[in-house]
Amino acid sequence: MITKKLDTTKENIKIAAQIIKAGGIVAFPTETVYGLGADALNEIATSKIYEAKGRPSDNPMIVHISRIEELDLIATEISNTAKVLMEAFWPGPITFVLKKKECVPSVTTGGLNTVAVRMPSDKIARELIKESQTPIAAPSANLSGKASPTNAMDVLEDMDGRVDAVIMGKECQVGIESTVLDLTSDTPVILRPGYITKEEIDKVIKIKTEFDNSLFINPSEKDFHPKSPGMKYKHYAPKAEFKIVKGNGIGIDKVIKELRDKAENEGKKVEVLYYGEDSEKAAKTFFADLRRLDREDVDLIISASLKPEGLGFSVMNRMMKSAGYDIICVEEENDDSIS
Ligand code: AMP
Ligand code: MG
């Protein structure tokens, strides 16, 4: 298939919307990562997304809307808590899991009776949804298992020839996927941490949110049963070996240097990712960094852990998956390292 590369003109957004209406698939920018979209209510169209991505069919998609009125089309039993959260954070990088309406095909929701809904803030994304006159189901626009794309060139790397069109927008502002919050039980549960943090959510609602337990379990352990199907699959794996060095203080730099020197002496190409404590920057560039290091054929990636708080916690959720939980903890007192 020939993939149309569309600049972000009004005319081109209309062309992309025509493709969506006709049951095709289009990659488009959002403020989080690029999405691969299809008409959420057309099961033949959404099944094409699973095929293009090589995504397991039990991994549900997020359905994107451009106006609050579209929510009633696809979801039901919308609580007051949900309304307060939507008022506070939409449009923006947070997804709410709600009871689904009949019209949403089970292909879109991976067979679940719930639907994940988000109203993105990105102008192009909103215009595309509006012009398509239907909610758009869109997972991240990468091949399954690879890092989510945060710029149009990274989308093309995976999707050229596999999708009808790519809207060639700007680099994504946030850089990691949306927070996913399950609102189908009394306690709101964070299924996937994202740009909007637990602290921010807890400020606007009376009930305290909880993290899904599986966020703290290495997926290779046997009692790993995440509520969000997507969290159980291998994610963001770079070609290189990836080690995270965790701890605080000077010991970290020493351990990173030792790891780097040892690997370089073995003739390996090494890259150290430095984000310091800048979790905004880490969120914005981490996925693009992984893809660049794949292209550069790096053998070993080393990164210091970010403080697992707020946005740092969300970035670490991705980083730990990429590294296959290969974490070296640095003891503070004596700077010894233990694997
Ligand atoms: P992606 O679209 O690639 O950003 O992934 C979407 C994430 O949302 C995956 O982790 C899905 O498992 C999760 N998700 C989507 N729909 C639901 C749902 N109805 N219930 C729970 N998790 C969901
Ligand atoms: Mg994804």
Tab-separated table of C-alpha atoms and ligand atoms in Angstrom:
chain	number	residue	atom	x	y	z
A	1	MET	CA	0.000	0.000	0.000
A	2	ILE	CA	1.209	3.525	-0.759
A	3	THR	CA	1.109	5.700	2.356
A	4	LYS	CA	0.083	9.325	1.721
A	5	LYS	CA	2.277	11.816	3.583
A	6	LEU	CA	0.037	14.749	4.430
A	7	ASP	CA	1.228	18.147	5.664
A	8	THR	CA	-1.009	19.765	8.244
A	9	THR	CA	-3.107	21.922	5.917
A	10	LYS	CA	-6.890	22.189	6.342
A	11	GLU	CA	-7.313	20.508	2.962
A	12	ASN	CA	-5.127	17.577	4.018
A	13	ILE	CA	-6.991	17.101	7.310
A	14	LYS	CA	-10.150	16.809	5.206
A	15	ILE	CA	-8.457	14.186	3.004
A	16	ALA	CA	-7.407	12.258	6.124
A	17	ALA	CA	-10.949	12.477	7.505
A	18	GLN	CA	-12.323	11.081	4.232
A	19	ILE	CA	-9.977	8.114	4.599
A	20	ILE	CA	-11.213	7.513	8.171
A	21	LYS	CA	-14.865	7.796	7.065
A	22	ALA	CA	-14.211	5.273	4.289
A	23	GLY	CA	-12.818	2.749	6.809
A	24	GLY	CA	-9.105	3.432	6.288
A	25	ILE	CA	-6.325	4.019	8.842
A	26	VAL	CA	-4.402	7.259	9.388
A	27	ALA	CA	-1.517	8.093	11.740
A	28	PHE	CA	-1.830	11.542	13.326
A	29	PRO	CA	-0.150	13.671	15.995
A	30	THR	CA	-1.552	14.161	19.477
A	31	GLU	CA	0.043	15.977	22.436
A	32	THR	CA	1.143	12.625	23.956
A	33	VAL	CA	2.446	10.410	21.106
A	34	TYR	CA	1.367	9.823	17.480
A	35	GLY	CA	-1.777	7.695	17.197
A	36	LEU	CA	-2.893	5.271	14.501
A	37	GLY	CA	-6.568	6.029	13.996
A	38	ALA	CA	-9.673	4.441	12.508
A	39	ASP	CA	-13.425	4.941	12.878
A	40	ALA	CA	-13.991	3.545	16.390
A	41	LEU	CA	-17.499	2.378	15.490
A	42	ASN	CA	-16.428	0.418	12.404
A	43	GLU	CA	-15.049	-2.979	13.390
A	44	ILE	CA	-13.531	-3.709	9.992
A	45	ALA	CA	-11.633	-0.415	10.210
A	46	THR	CA	-10.384	-0.962	13.774
A	47	SER	CA	-9.313	-4.520	13.021
A	48	LYS	CA	-6.968	-3.046	10.357
A	49	ILE	CA	-5.140	-1.240	13.166
A	50	TYR	CA	-4.334	-4.490	14.989
A	51	GLU	CA	-3.021	-5.877	11.716
A	52	ALA	CA	-0.862	-2.836	10.839
A	53	LYS	CA	0.678	-2.755	14.325
A	54	GLY	CA	0.936	-6.497	14.871
A	55	ARG	CA	-0.989	-5.763	18.071
A	56	PRO	CA	-2.582	-8.628	20.049
A	57	SER	CA	-6.348	-8.438	19.554
A	58	ASP	CA	-7.116	-8.490	23.300
A	59	ASN	CA	-5.291	-5.179	23.774
A	60	PRO	CA	-8.039	-2.528	23.641
A	61	MET	CA	-7.701	0.869	22.007
A	62	ILE	CA	-8.331	4.323	23.360
A	63	VAL	CA	-11.260	6.060	21.666
A	64	HIS	CA	-10.632	9.755	20.953
A	65	ILE	CA	-13.353	12.391	20.884
A	66	SER	CA	-13.286	16.095	20.024
A	67	ARG	CA	-16.371	17.311	21.902
A	68	ILE	CA	-17.915	16.254	25.205
A	69	GLU	CA	-21.232	15.486	23.426
A	70	GLU	CA	-19.529	12.555	21.668
A	71	LEU	CA	-18.978	10.873	25.038
A	72	ASP	CA	-22.668	9.969	25.322
A	73	LEU	CA	-22.443	8.137	22.008
A	74	ILE	CA	-19.959	5.598	23.309
A	75	ALA	CA	-20.025	5.506	27.141
A	76	THR	CA	-22.626	5.186	29.874
A	77	GLU	CA	-22.893	5.431	33.712
A	78	ILE	CA	-20.766	8.567	33.800
A	79	SER	CA	-20.365	9.413	37.491
A	80	ASN	CA	-19.991	12.844	39.070
A	81	THR	CA	-16.361	12.029	39.760
A	82	ALA	CA	-15.886	11.368	36.036
A	83	LYS	CA	-17.524	14.672	35.157
A	84	VAL	CA	-15.334	16.601	37.604
A	85	LEU	CA	-12.208	14.953	36.192
A	86	MET	CA	-13.223	15.673	32.602
A	87	GLU	CA	-13.904	19.295	33.492
A	88	ALA	CA	-10.482	19.573	35.127
A	89	PHE	CA	-8.274	17.722	32.637
A	90	TRP	CA	-9.973	17.567	29.226
A	91	PRO	CA	-8.906	18.283	26.622
A	92	GLY	CA	-5.610	16.743	27.688
A	93	PRO	CA	-3.392	13.718	28.258
A	94	ILE	CA	-5.697	11.589	30.440
A	95	THR	CA	-7.929	8.668	29.444
A	96	PHE	CA	-10.936	7.465	31.427
A	97	VAL	CA	-12.170	3.861	31.369
A	98	LEU	CA	-15.990	3.820	31.446
A	99	LYS	CA	-18.845	1.369	30.782
A	100	LYS	CA	-19.231	1.080	27.006
A	101	LYS	CA	-22.372	1.482	24.928
A	102	GLU	CA	-23.571	-1.246	22.538
A	103	CYS	CA	-22.508	0.659	19.423
A	104	VAL	CA	-18.810	0.343	20.268
A	105	PRO	CA	-17.669	-2.896	18.617
A	106	SER	CA	-15.908	-5.381	20.857
A	107	VAL	CA	-13.005	-5.391	18.362
A	108	THR	CA	-12.294	-1.793	19.441
A	109	THR	CA	-12.360	-2.641	23.167
A	110	GLY	CA	-10.481	-5.941	22.940
A	111	GLY	CA	-13.640	-7.809	24.002
A	112	LEU	CA	-14.154	-5.758	27.200
A	113	ASN	CA	-17.490	-4.220	28.202
A	114	THR	CA	-15.676	-0.992	29.060
A	115	VAL	CA	-14.264	1.687	26.777
A	116	ALA	CA	-11.236	3.949	27.317
A	117	VAL	CA	-11.990	7.532	26.196
A	118	ARG	CA	-9.780	10.579	25.745
A	119	MET	CA	-10.259	14.084	24.411
A	120	PRO	CA	-6.831	15.196	23.162
A	121	SER	CA	-5.782	18.842	23.311
A	122	ASP	CA	-3.738	18.750	20.091
A	123	LYS	CA	-5.408	20.948	17.444
A	124	ILE	CA	-4.699	18.644	14.490
A	125	ALA	CA	-6.028	15.609	16.361
A	126	ARG	CA	-9.204	17.487	17.315
A	127	GLU	CA	-9.748	18.786	13.791
A	128	LEU	CA	-9.299	15.294	12.347
A	129	ILE	CA	-11.862	13.796	14.763
A	130	LYS	CA	-14.296	16.642	14.075
A	131	GLU	CA	-13.953	16.330	10.290
A	132	SER	CA	-14.307	12.539	10.470
A	133	GLN	CA	-17.648	12.967	12.287
A	134	THR	CA	-16.973	9.861	14.377
A	135	PRO	CA	-14.911	8.990	17.451
A	136	ILE	CA	-11.463	7.711	16.433
A	137	ALA	CA	-9.930	4.597	17.991
A	138	ALA	CA	-6.184	5.073	18.122
A	139	PRO	CA	-3.380	3.207	19.844
A	140	SER	CA	0.163	4.527	19.500
A	141	ALA	CA	1.380	4.465	15.875
A	142	ASN	CA	4.286	2.043	16.361
A	143	LEU	CA	4.794	-1.614	15.566
A	144	SER	CA	3.738	-3.566	18.643
A	145	GLY	CA	6.593	-3.853	21.153
A	146	LYS	CA	8.530	-0.823	19.873
A	147	ALA	CA	8.744	2.624	21.466
A	148	SER	CA	5.774	4.918	20.788
A	149	PRO	CA	6.586	7.465	18.043
A	150	THR	CA	6.776	11.117	19.059
A	151	ASN	CA	7.568	12.605	15.641
A	152	ALA	CA	6.382	11.965	12.070
A	153	MET	CA	9.663	10.422	10.867
A	154	ASP	CA	9.525	7.805	13.632
A	155	VAL	CA	5.949	6.974	12.563
A	156	LEU	CA	7.097	6.448	8.969
A	157	GLU	CA	9.928	4.194	10.142
A	158	ASP	CA	7.297	1.683	11.371
A	159	MET	CA	4.215	2.463	9.291
A	160	ASP	CA	5.262	3.514	5.766
A	161	GLY	CA	3.482	1.100	3.434
A	162	ARG	CA	1.238	-0.284	6.217
A	163	VAL	CA	-1.266	2.567	6.623
A	164	ASP	CA	-3.308	4.757	4.264
A	165	ALA	CA	-1.849	8.082	5.404
A	166	VAL	CA	0.365	9.819	7.943
A	167	ILE	CA	-0.321	13.410	8.985
A	168	MET	CA	3.157	14.920	9.150
A	169	GLY	CA	2.704	17.104	12.227
A	170	LYS	CA	5.134	18.472	14.797
A	171	GLU	CA	7.045	16.704	17.556
A	172	CYS	CA	4.708	15.711	20.418
A	173	GLN	CA	4.794	18.044	23.416
A	174	VAL	CA	4.330	15.443	26.178
A	175	GLY	CA	6.170	12.466	24.667
A	176	ILE	CA	4.694	9.638	26.767
A	177	GLU	CA	1.220	8.122	26.514
A	178	SER	CA	-1.793	9.356	28.467
A	179	THR	CA	-2.579	8.474	32.066
A	180	VAL	CA	-5.248	5.728	32.051
A	181	LEU	CA	-7.732	5.992	34.943
A	182	ASP	CA	-10.369	3.297	35.509
A	183	LEU	CA	-13.621	4.877	36.726
A	184	THR	CA	-15.780	1.740	36.615
A	185	SER	CA	-15.567	0.976	40.354
A	186	ASP	CA	-15.975	3.070	43.523
A	187	THR	CA	-12.259	3.768	43.810
A	188	PRO	CA	-10.613	5.322	40.738
A	189	VAL	CA	-7.622	3.179	39.748
A	190	ILE	CA	-4.616	4.367	37.744
A	191	LEU	CA	-3.962	1.569	35.232
A	192	ARG	CA	-1.168	3.399	33.440
A	193	PRO	CA	0.710	6.408	34.856
A	194	GLY	CA	1.159	9.335	32.466
A	195	TYR	CA	1.648	13.084	32.263
A	196	ILE	CA	-1.291	13.822	34.593
A	197	THR	CA	-0.104	12.525	37.960
A	198	LYS	CA	-1.877	10.883	40.909
A	199	GLU	CA	-1.194	14.026	42.973
A	200	GLU	CA	-2.927	16.232	40.385
A	201	ILE	CA	-5.916	13.886	40.123
A	202	ASP	CA	-6.302	13.592	43.914
A	203	LYS	CA	-6.435	17.395	44.200
A	204	VAL	CA	-9.679	17.621	42.214
A	205	ILE	CA	-11.727	14.677	43.558
A	206	LYS	CA	-12.816	13.666	47.053
A	207	ILE	CA	-11.967	9.947	46.780
A	208	LYS	CA	-8.254	9.103	46.678
A	209	THR	CA	-7.107	7.236	43.576
A	210	GLU	CA	-5.107	4.030	43.806
A	211	PHE	CA	-2.424	2.619	41.536
A	212	ASP	CA	-3.158	-0.765	39.964
A	213	ASN	CA	-0.962	-3.197	41.946
A	214	SER	CA	0.543	-4.610	38.795
A	215	LEU	CA	2.430	-1.335	38.238
A	216	PHE	CA	4.786	-2.420	41.009
A	217	ILE	CA	5.334	-5.978	39.805
A	218	ASN	CA	7.868	-7.174	37.255
A	219	PRO	CA	5.743	-8.693	34.425
A	220	SER	CA	7.887	-11.837	34.449
A	221	GLU	CA	6.585	-12.677	37.966
A	222	LYS	CA	3.724	-15.133	38.074
A	223	ASP	CA	1.240	-13.030	40.090
A	224	PHE	CA	1.271	-10.281	37.451
A	225	HIS	CA	-2.347	-9.714	36.397
A	226	PRO	CA	-2.800	-6.102	35.232
A	227	LYS	CA	-6.351	-4.752	34.789
A	228	SER	CA	-5.218	-3.019	31.632
A	229	PRO	CA	-4.538	-5.732	29.042
A	230	GLY	CA	-1.857	-3.680	27.288
A	231	MET	CA	0.345	-3.566	30.374
A	232	LYS	CA	1.118	-7.278	30.134
A	233	TYR	CA	2.810	-7.119	26.733
A	234	LYS	CA	6.480	-6.537	26.040
A	235	HIS	CA	6.922	-2.838	25.432
A	236	TYR	CA	9.428	-0.299	24.200
A	237	ALA	CA	12.239	-2.827	23.807
A	238	PRO	CA	15.357	-1.326	22.174
A	239	LYS	CA	17.728	-3.577	20.195
A	240	ALA	CA	20.513	-2.816	22.669
A	241	GLU	CA	20.961	-4.214	26.148
A	242	PHE	CA	19.617	-1.571	28.565
A	243	LYS	CA	20.651	-1.113	32.199
A	244	ILE	CA	19.180	1.336	34.697
A	245	VAL	CA	21.307	2.518	37.610
A	246	LYS	CA	19.237	3.438	40.639
A	247	GLY	CA	20.081	5.271	43.859
A	248	ASN	CA	21.133	8.776	44.744
A	249	GLY	CA	24.457	10.413	45.333
A	250	ILE	CA	27.847	10.174	43.706
A	251	GLY	CA	27.874	6.366	43.668
A	252	ILE	CA	25.697	6.404	40.576
A	253	ASP	CA	28.218	8.200	38.367
A	254	LYS	CA	30.942	5.796	39.468
A	255	VAL	CA	28.853	2.739	38.622
A	256	ILE	CA	27.816	4.186	35.246
A	257	LYS	CA	31.460	4.898	34.402
A	258	GLU	CA	32.505	1.357	35.413
A	259	LEU	CA	29.748	-0.183	33.269
A	260	ARG	CA	30.637	2.028	30.334
A	261	ASP	CA	34.411	1.366	30.561
A	262	LYS	CA	33.914	-2.394	30.863
A	263	ALA	CA	31.591	-2.559	27.844
A	264	GLU	CA	33.792	-0.284	25.739
A	265	ASN	CA	36.810	-2.441	26.571
A	266	GLU	CA	34.822	-5.358	25.168
A	267	GLY	CA	34.429	-3.350	21.939
A	268	LYS	CA	30.791	-2.432	22.544
A	269	LYS	CA	29.148	0.817	21.468
A	270	VAL	CA	27.722	2.442	24.598
A	271	GLU	CA	25.382	5.393	25.142
A	272	VAL	CA	24.496	6.917	28.495
A	273	LEU	CA	21.173	8.756	28.697
A	274	TYR	CA	21.358	11.734	31.064
A	275	TYR	CA	18.078	13.294	32.135
A	276	GLY	CA	19.105	14.434	35.614
A	277	GLU	CA	15.879	15.126	37.484
A	278	ASP	CA	14.240	16.784	34.471
A	279	SER	CA	11.267	14.437	34.136
A	280	GLU	CA	9.532	16.752	31.587
A	281	LYS	CA	12.530	16.464	29.284
A	282	ALA	CA	12.848	12.734	29.932
A	283	ALA	CA	9.168	12.236	29.028
A	284	LYS	CA	9.542	14.319	25.887
A	285	THR	CA	12.685	12.663	24.537
A	286	PHE	CA	12.934	9.131	25.973
A	287	PHE	CA	11.052	7.285	23.200
A	288	ALA	CA	12.778	9.269	20.433
A	289	ASP	CA	16.130	8.509	22.129
A	290	LEU	CA	15.385	4.758	22.102
A	291	ARG	CA	14.551	4.848	18.403
A	292	ARG	CA	17.680	6.878	17.596
A	293	LEU	CA	19.846	4.383	19.515
A	294	ASP	CA	18.274	1.529	17.502
A	295	ARG	CA	19.244	3.318	14.286
A	296	GLU	CA	22.775	3.943	15.593
A	297	ASP	CA	23.230	0.242	16.423
A	298	VAL	CA	24.239	0.899	20.006
A	299	ASP	CA	25.029	-2.281	22.000
A	300	LEU	CA	24.480	-0.998	25.549
A	301	ILE	CA	22.285	1.808	26.897
A	302	ILE	CA	22.791	2.991	30.459
A	303	SER	CA	20.527	5.462	32.244
A	304	ALA	CA	20.290	6.773	35.780
A	305	SER	CA	16.875	6.240	37.314
A	306	LEU	CA	14.671	9.309	37.796
A	307	LYS	CA	13.084	9.919	41.203
A	308	PRO	CA	9.921	7.765	40.988
A	309	GLU	CA	7.575	10.615	41.921
A	310	GLY	CA	4.986	12.491	39.860
A	311	LEU	CA	5.950	12.507	36.187
A	312	GLY	CA	9.237	10.769	37.097
A	313	PHE	CA	7.185	7.723	38.180
A	314	SER	CA	5.463	7.645	34.776
A	315	VAL	CA	8.749	7.864	32.882
A	316	MET	CA	10.264	5.141	35.082
A	317	ASN	CA	7.274	2.890	34.283
A	318	ARG	CA	8.334	3.052	30.600
A	319	MET	CA	12.065	2.949	31.274
A	320	MET	CA	11.844	-0.194	33.413
A	321	LYS	CA	9.879	-2.004	30.709
A	322	SER	CA	12.417	-0.965	28.064
A	323	ALA	CA	15.235	-2.260	30.215
A	324	GLY	CA	13.411	-5.524	30.927
A	325	TYR	CA	13.718	-4.584	34.638
A	326	ASP	CA	17.530	-4.783	34.482
A	327	ILE	CA	18.169	-2.420	37.401
A	328	ILE	CA	21.390	-1.964	39.363
A	329	CYS	CA	20.844	-0.481	42.830
A	330	VAL	CA	23.663	1.647	44.179
A	331	GLU	CA	24.088	1.545	47.964
A	332	GLU	CA	24.577	5.046	49.329
A	333	GLU	CA	26.916	4.411	52.267
A	334	ASN	CA	29.770	2.620	50.574
A	335	ASP	CA	29.056	3.148	46.867
A	336	ASP	CA	29.170	-0.622	46.255
A	337	SER	CA	26.908	-1.840	43.507
A	338	ILE	CA	24.652	-4.856	43.663
A	339	SER	CA	22.926	-6.295	40.654
B	1	AMP	P1	-2.003	2.627	23.551
B	1	AMP	O1	-3.227	2.902	22.774
B	1	AMP	O2	-0.975	1.875	22.782
B	1	AMP	O3	-1.496	3.860	24.209
B	1	AMP	O4	-2.492	1.679	24.704
B	1	AMP	C1	-3.738	1.913	25.319
B	1	AMP	C2	-3.693	1.405	26.726
B	1	AMP	O5	-4.990	1.596	27.324
B	1	AMP	C3	-3.365	-0.077	26.792
B	1	AMP	O6	-2.513	-0.312	27.898
B	1	AMP	C4	-4.723	-0.695	27.001
B	1	AMP	O7	-4.668	-1.946	27.636
B	1	AMP	C5	-5.442	0.364	27.844
B	1	AMP	N1	-6.892	0.267	27.686
B	1	AMP	C6	-7.627	0.613	26.609
B	1	AMP	N2	-8.934	0.336	26.793
B	1	AMP	C7	-9.048	-0.175	28.044
B	1	AMP	C8	-10.127	-0.669	28.832
B	1	AMP	N3	-11.367	-0.673	28.348
B	1	AMP	N4	-9.857	-1.142	30.055
B	1	AMP	C9	-8.601	-1.152	30.529
B	1	AMP	N5	-7.519	-0.698	29.842
B	1	AMP	C10	-7.731	-0.227	28.616
B	2	MG	MG	1.163	1.749	22.629
